[in-house]
Amino acid sequence: MQPHIVAVPPNMPLSELADLLISHRITGAPVIEAGALVGMVSRSDFVRCLSLDRSLAGLITEGVEQDEFAPAEVAPNPTNS
């Protein structure tokens, strides 16, 4: 157990937060703003975030490759024949 609480601000970049959790060998930290607890962040939040990010990136990539997202063919206008 840590002798003191390691808290983080809500605007801390994720890369810094990851480094902080690793360097302090902790799995989470309270998020403090203006002296008040506004949330908690944990290592499992990173896992969920990365998993969601990768899933969304895969869906976007698949969507670009599918015909439903391909540019539509323009049908000839019968009034301009």
CSV table of N, CA, C and O in Angstrom, one decimal:
chain,number,residue,atom,x,y,z
A,1,MET,N,0.8,-1.2,0.0
A,1,MET,CA,0.0,0.0,0.0
A,1,MET,C,0.9,1.2,0.0
A,1,MET,O,1.9,1.3,0.6
A,2,GLN,N,0.5,2.3,-0.7
A,2,GLN,CA,1.2,3.5,-0.8
A,2,GLN,C,1.1,4.3,0.5
A,2,GLN,O,0.1,4.4,1.1
A,3,PRO,N,2.2,4.9,0.9
A,3,PRO,CA,2.2,5.7,2.1
A,3,PRO,C,1.4,7.0,1.9
A,3,PRO,O,0.9,7.6,2.9
A,4,HIS,N,1.3,7.5,0.7
A,4,HIS,CA,0.5,8.7,0.4
A,4,HIS,C,-0.3,8.4,-0.9
A,4,HIS,O,0.0,7.5,-1.7
A,5,ILE,N,-1.4,9.2,-1.0
A,5,ILE,CA,-2.3,9.0,-2.2
A,5,ILE,C,-1.7,9.7,-3.4
A,5,ILE,O,-1.4,10.9,-3.3
A,6,VAL,N,-1.7,9.0,-4.5
A,6,VAL,CA,-1.3,9.6,-5.8
A,6,VAL,C,-2.5,10.0,-6.5
A,6,VAL,O,-3.3,9.2,-6.9
A,7,ALA,N,-2.8,11.3,-6.6
A,7,ALA,CA,-4.0,11.8,-7.3
A,7,ALA,C,-3.6,12.5,-8.6
A,7,ALA,O,-2.4,12.9,-8.8
A,8,VAL,N,-4.5,12.6,-9.5
A,8,VAL,CA,-4.2,13.2,-10.8
A,8,VAL,C,-5.3,14.2,-11.2
A,8,VAL,O,-6.4,14.2,-10.7
A,9,PRO,N,-4.9,15.2,-12.0
A,9,PRO,CA,-5.9,16.2,-12.4
A,9,PRO,C,-6.7,15.7,-13.6
A,9,PRO,O,-6.2,14.7,-14.3
A,10,PRO,N,-7.9,16.2,-13.9
A,10,PRO,CA,-8.7,15.7,-15.0
A,10,PRO,C,-8.1,15.9,-16.4
A,10,PRO,O,-8.5,15.2,-17.3
A,11,ASN,N,-7.2,16.9,-16.5
A,11,ASN,CA,-6.7,17.2,-17.8
A,11,ASN,C,-5.3,16.5,-18.1
A,11,ASN,O,-4.7,16.8,-19.1
A,12,MET,N,-4.9,15.5,-17.3
A,12,MET,CA,-3.6,14.9,-17.5
A,12,MET,C,-3.7,14.0,-18.7
A,12,MET,O,-4.6,13.2,-18.9
A,13,PRO,N,-2.7,14.2,-19.6
A,13,PRO,CA,-2.7,13.4,-20.8
A,13,PRO,C,-2.6,11.9,-20.5
A,13,PRO,O,-2.0,11.5,-19.5
A,14,LEU,N,-3.2,11.0,-21.3
A,14,LEU,CA,-3.2,9.6,-21.0
A,14,LEU,C,-1.9,9.0,-21.0
A,14,LEU,O,-1.6,8.1,-20.2
A,15,SER,N,-0.9,9.5,-21.8
A,15,SER,CA,0.4,8.9,-21.8
A,15,SER,C,1.1,9.2,-20.5
A,15,SER,O,1.8,8.4,-19.9
A,16,GLU,N,0.9,10.4,-19.9
A,16,GLU,CA,1.5,10.8,-18.6
A,16,GLU,C,0.8,9.9,-17.5
A,16,GLU,O,1.5,9.5,-16.6
A,17,LEU,N,-0.5,9.8,-17.6
A,17,LEU,CA,-1.2,9.0,-16.6
A,17,LEU,C,-0.7,7.5,-16.6
A,17,LEU,O,-0.4,7.0,-15.5
A,18,ALA,N,-0.5,7.0,-17.8
A,18,ALA,CA,0.0,5.6,-17.9
A,18,ALA,C,1.4,5.5,-17.2
A,18,ALA,O,1.7,4.6,-16.4
A,19,ASP,N,2.3,6.5,-17.5
A,19,ASP,CA,3.6,6.5,-16.9
A,19,ASP,C,3.6,6.6,-15.4
A,19,ASP,O,4.3,5.9,-14.7
A,20,LEU,N,2.7,7.4,-14.9
A,20,LEU,CA,2.5,7.6,-13.5
A,20,LEU,C,2.1,6.4,-12.8
A,20,LEU,O,2.6,6.0,-11.8
A,21,LEU,N,1.1,5.7,-13.4
A,21,LEU,CA,0.6,4.5,-12.8
A,21,LEU,C,1.7,3.4,-12.7
A,21,LEU,O,1.8,2.7,-11.7
A,22,ILE,N,2.4,3.3,-13.8
A,22,ILE,CA,3.5,2.3,-13.9
A,22,ILE,C,4.6,2.7,-12.9
A,22,ILE,O,5.1,1.8,-12.2
A,23,SER,N,5.0,3.9,-12.9
A,23,SER,CA,6.2,4.3,-12.1
A,23,SER,C,5.9,4.2,-10.6
A,23,SER,O,6.7,3.9,-9.8
A,24,HIS,N,4.6,4.4,-10.2
A,24,HIS,CA,4.2,4.3,-8.8
A,24,HIS,C,3.7,2.9,-8.5
A,24,HIS,O,3.4,2.6,-7.3
A,25,ARG,N,3.7,2.0,-9.5
A,25,ARG,CA,3.2,0.6,-9.3
A,25,ARG,C,1.8,0.6,-8.6
A,25,ARG,O,1.6,-0.1,-7.7
A,26,ILE,N,0.9,1.4,-9.2
A,26,ILE,CA,-0.5,1.4,-8.7
A,26,ILE,C,-1.4,1.1,-9.9
A,26,ILE,O,-1.0,1.3,-11.1
A,27,THR,N,-2.6,0.7,-9.6
A,27,THR,CA,-3.6,0.3,-10.6
A,27,THR,C,-4.6,1.4,-10.8
A,27,THR,O,-5.5,1.2,-11.7
A,28,GLY,N,-4.6,2.4,-10.0
A,28,GLY,CA,-5.6,3.5,-10.2
A,28,GLY,C,-5.3,4.7,-9.4
A,28,GLY,O,-4.4,4.6,-8.5
A,29,ALA,N,-6.0,5.8,-9.7
A,29,ALA,CA,-5.8,7.0,-8.9
A,29,ALA,C,-7.1,7.8,-8.9
A,29,ALA,O,-7.8,7.8,-9.8
A,30,PRO,N,-7.3,8.6,-7.8
A,30,PRO,CA,-8.4,9.5,-7.8
A,30,PRO,C,-8.1,10.7,-8.7
A,30,PRO,O,-7.0,11.1,-8.8
A,31,VAL,N,-9.2,11.2,-9.3
A,31,VAL,CA,-9.1,12.4,-10.1
A,31,VAL,C,-9.6,13.6,-9.2
A,31,VAL,O,-10.7,13.6,-8.8
A,32,ILE,N,-8.7,14.6,-9.0
A,32,ILE,CA,-9.0,15.7,-8.1
A,32,ILE,C,-9.0,17.0,-8.9
A,32,ILE,O,-8.1,17.2,-9.7
A,33,GLU,N,-10.0,17.8,-8.8
A,33,GLU,CA,-10.1,19.1,-9.4
A,33,GLU,C,-10.6,20.1,-8.3
A,33,GLU,O,-11.6,19.9,-7.7
A,34,ALA,N,-9.8,21.2,-8.2
A,34,ALA,CA,-10.1,22.2,-7.2
A,34,ALA,C,-10.3,21.6,-5.8
A,34,ALA,O,-11.2,22.0,-5.1
A,35,GLY,N,-9.5,20.6,-5.5
A,35,GLY,CA,-9.6,20.0,-4.1
A,35,GLY,C,-10.7,19.1,-3.9
A,35,GLY,O,-10.9,18.6,-2.8
A,36,ALA,N,-11.5,18.8,-5.0
A,36,ALA,CA,-12.6,17.9,-4.8
A,36,ALA,C,-12.4,16.6,-5.7
A,36,ALA,O,-11.9,16.7,-6.8
A,37,LEU,N,-12.9,15.5,-5.2
A,37,LEU,CA,-12.8,14.3,-6.0
A,37,LEU,C,-13.9,14.4,-7.1
A,37,LEU,O,-15.1,14.6,-6.8
A,38,VAL,N,-13.4,14.2,-8.3
A,38,VAL,CA,-14.4,14.2,-9.4
A,38,VAL,C,-14.5,12.9,-10.2
A,38,VAL,O,-15.3,12.7,-11.1
A,39,GLY,N,-13.6,11.9,-9.7
A,39,GLY,CA,-13.7,10.6,-10.4
A,39,GLY,C,-12.5,9.8,-10.0
A,39,GLY,O,-11.7,10.1,-9.2
A,40,MET,N,-12.5,8.6,-10.6
A,40,MET,CA,-11.4,7.7,-10.4
A,40,MET,C,-11.0,7.2,-11.8
A,40,MET,O,-11.8,7.1,-12.7
A,41,VAL,N,-9.7,6.9,-12.0
A,41,VAL,CA,-9.2,6.3,-13.2
A,41,VAL,C,-8.4,5.1,-12.9
A,41,VAL,O,-7.7,5.1,-11.8
A,42,SER,N,-8.5,4.0,-13.7
A,42,SER,CA,-7.8,2.8,-13.3
A,42,SER,C,-7.1,2.2,-14.6
A,42,SER,O,-7.4,2.6,-15.7
A,43,ARG,N,-6.3,1.3,-14.3
A,43,ARG,CA,-5.6,0.6,-15.4
A,43,ARG,C,-6.7,-0.1,-16.3
A,43,ARG,O,-6.5,-0.1,-17.6
A,44,SER,N,-7.7,-0.6,-15.8
A,44,SER,CA,-8.7,-1.3,-16.6
A,44,SER,C,-9.5,-0.3,-17.5
A,44,SER,O,-10.0,-0.7,-18.6
A,45,ASP,N,-9.5,1.0,-17.1
A,45,ASP,CA,-10.0,2.0,-18.0
A,45,ASP,C,-9.2,2.1,-19.3
A,45,ASP,O,-9.7,2.3,-20.4
A,46,PHE,N,-7.9,2.0,-19.1
A,46,PHE,CA,-7.0,2.0,-20.3
A,46,PHE,C,-7.3,0.9,-21.2
A,46,PHE,O,-7.4,1.0,-22.4
A,47,VAL,N,-7.5,-0.3,-20.6
A,47,VAL,CA,-7.7,-1.5,-21.4
A,47,VAL,C,-9.0,-1.3,-22.2
A,47,VAL,O,-9.1,-1.6,-23.4
A,48,ARG,N,-10.1,-0.9,-21.5
A,48,ARG,CA,-11.3,-0.6,-22.2
A,48,ARG,C,-11.2,0.4,-23.3
A,48,ARG,O,-11.7,0.3,-24.4
A,49,CYS,N,-10.5,1.5,-23.0
A,49,CYS,CA,-10.3,2.6,-24.0
A,49,CYS,C,-9.6,2.1,-25.2
A,49,CYS,O,-10.0,2.3,-26.3
A,50,LEU,N,-8.5,1.4,-25.0
A,50,LEU,CA,-7.7,0.8,-26.1
A,50,LEU,C,-8.5,-0.2,-26.9
A,50,LEU,O,-8.5,-0.2,-28.2
A,51,SER,N,-9.2,-1.0,-26.2
A,51,SER,CA,-10.0,-2.0,-26.9
A,51,SER,C,-11.1,-1.4,-27.8
A,51,SER,O,-11.3,-1.7,-28.9
A,52,LEU,N,-11.8,-0.4,-27.2
A,52,LEU,CA,-12.8,0.4,-28.0
A,52,LEU,C,-12.2,1.1,-29.2
A,52,LEU,O,-12.7,1.1,-30.3
A,53,ASP,N,-11.0,1.7,-28.9
A,53,ASP,CA,-10.3,2.5,-30.0
A,53,ASP,C,-10.0,1.5,-31.1
A,53,ASP,O,-10.2,1.8,-32.3
A,54,ARG,N,-9.5,0.4,-30.8
A,54,ARG,CA,-9.1,-0.6,-31.9
A,54,ARG,C,-10.3,-1.1,-32.6
A,54,ARG,O,-10.3,-1.3,-33.8
A,55,SER,N,-11.4,-1.4,-31.8
A,55,SER,CA,-12.6,-1.9,-32.4
A,55,SER,C,-13.2,-0.9,-33.4
A,55,SER,O,-13.6,-1.2,-34.5
A,56,LEU,N,-13.2,0.4,-33.0
A,56,LEU,CA,-13.8,1.4,-33.8
A,56,LEU,C,-12.9,1.6,-35.1
A,56,LEU,O,-13.4,1.8,-36.2
A,57,ALA,N,-11.6,1.6,-34.9
A,57,ALA,CA,-10.7,1.7,-36.0
A,57,ALA,C,-10.9,0.6,-37.0
A,57,ALA,O,-10.9,0.8,-38.2
A,58,GLY,N,-11.2,-0.6,-36.5
A,58,GLY,CA,-11.4,-1.8,-37.4
A,58,GLY,C,-12.8,-1.6,-38.1
A,58,GLY,O,-12.9,-1.9,-39.3
A,59,LEU,N,-13.8,-1.1,-37.4
A,59,LEU,CA,-15.1,-0.9,-38.1
A,59,LEU,C,-15.0,0.2,-39.2
A,59,LEU,O,-15.5,0.1,-40.3
A,60,ILE,N,-14.2,1.2,-38.9
A,60,ILE,CA,-14.0,2.3,-39.9
A,60,ILE,C,-13.3,1.8,-41.1
A,60,ILE,O,-13.7,2.0,-42.3
A,61,THR,N,-12.2,1.0,-40.9
A,61,THR,CA,-11.5,0.4,-42.0
A,61,THR,C,-12.4,-0.5,-42.8
A,61,THR,O,-12.4,-0.5,-44.0
A,62,GLU,N,-13.1,-1.4,-42.1
A,62,GLU,CA,-14.0,-2.3,-42.8
A,62,GLU,C,-15.1,-1.6,-43.6
A,62,GLU,O,-15.4,-1.9,-44.7
A,63,GLY,N,-15.6,-0.5,-43.0
A,63,GLY,CA,-16.6,0.3,-43.7
A,63,GLY,C,-16.2,0.9,-45.0
A,63,GLY,O,-16.9,1.0,-45.9
A,64,VAL,N,-14.9,1.4,-45.0
A,64,VAL,CA,-14.4,2.0,-46.2
A,64,VAL,C,-14.2,1.0,-47.3
A,64,VAL,O,-14.4,1.3,-48.4
A,65,GLU,N,-13.9,-0.3,-46.9
A,65,GLU,CA,-13.7,-1.3,-47.9
A,65,GLU,C,-15.1,-1.9,-48.4
A,65,GLU,O,-15.1,-2.5,-49.4
A,66,GLN,N,-16.2,-1.6,-47.7
A,66,GLN,CA,-17.5,-2.2,-48.1
A,66,GLN,C,-18.1,-1.3,-49.2
A,66,GLN,O,-17.9,-0.1,-49.2
A,67,ASP,N,-18.9,-2.0,-50.0
A,67,ASP,CA,-19.6,-1.3,-51.1
A,67,ASP,C,-20.6,-0.2,-50.6
A,67,ASP,O,-20.8,0.8,-51.3
A,68,GLU,N,-21.2,-0.4,-49.5
A,68,GLU,CA,-22.2,0.5,-49.0
A,68,GLU,C,-21.6,1.9,-48.7
A,68,GLU,O,-22.3,2.9,-48.7
A,69,PHE,N,-20.3,1.9,-48.5
A,69,PHE,CA,-19.7,3.2,-48.3
A,69,PHE,C,-18.9,3.8,-49.5
A,69,PHE,O,-18.3,4.8,-49.5
A,70,ALA,N,-19.0,3.0,-50.6
A,70,ALA,CA,-18.3,3.4,-51.8
A,70,ALA,C,-19.2,4.6,-52.5
A,70,ALA,O,-20.4,4.6,-52.3
A,71,PRO,N,-18.5,5.4,-53.3
A,71,PRO,CA,-19.3,6.5,-53.9
A,71,PRO,C,-20.4,5.9,-54.8
A,71,PRO,O,-20.2,4.9,-55.5
A,72,ALA,N,-21.5,6.5,-54.8
A,72,ALA,CA,-22.7,6.0,-55.6
A,72,ALA,C,-22.5,6.4,-57.0
A,72,ALA,O,-21.9,7.4,-57.3
A,73,GLU,N,-22.9,5.5,-57.9
A,73,GLU,CA,-22.9,5.8,-59.3
A,73,GLU,C,-24.0,6.8,-59.6
A,73,GLU,O,-25.1,6.7,-59.1
A,74,VAL,N,-23.7,7.8,-60.5
A,74,VAL,CA,-24.7,8.8,-60.8
A,74,VAL,C,-25.5,8.2,-62.0
A,74,VAL,O,-25.0,7.9,-63.0
A,75,ALA,N,-26.8,8.1,-61.7
A,75,ALA,CA,-27.7,7.6,-62.8
A,75,ALA,C,-27.9,8.7,-63.8
A,75,ALA,O,-28.0,9.9,-63.5
A,76,PRO,N,-28.0,8.4,-65.1
A,76,PRO,CA,-28.3,9.4,-66.1
A,76,PRO,C,-29.6,10.1,-65.9
A,76,PRO,O,-30.6,9.5,-65.5
A,77,ASN,N,-29.6,11.3,-66.2
A,77,ASN,CA,-30.9,12.1,-66.0
A,77,ASN,C,-31.7,12.0,-67.3
A,77,ASN,O,-31.2,12.4,-68.4
A,78,PRO,N,-32.9,11.5,-67.3
A,78,PRO,CA,-33.7,11.2,-68.5
A,78,PRO,C,-34.1,12.6,-69.2
A,78,PRO,O,-34.3,12.6,-70.4
A,79,THR,N,-34.1,13.6,-68.5
A,79,THR,CA,-34.5,14.9,-69.1
A,79,THR,C,-33.4,15.6,-69.9
A,79,THR,O,-33.6,16.4,-70.7
A,80,ASN,N,-32.1,15.1,-69.7
A,80,ASN,CA,-31.0,15.7,-70.4
A,80,ASN,C,-30.6,14.8,-71.6
A,80,ASN,O,-29.5,14.9,-72.1
A,81,SER,N,-31.4,13.9,-72.1
A,81,SER,CA,-31.0,13.0,-73.1
A,81,SER,C,-31.0,13.6,-74.5
A,81,SER,O,-31.7,14.4,-74.9
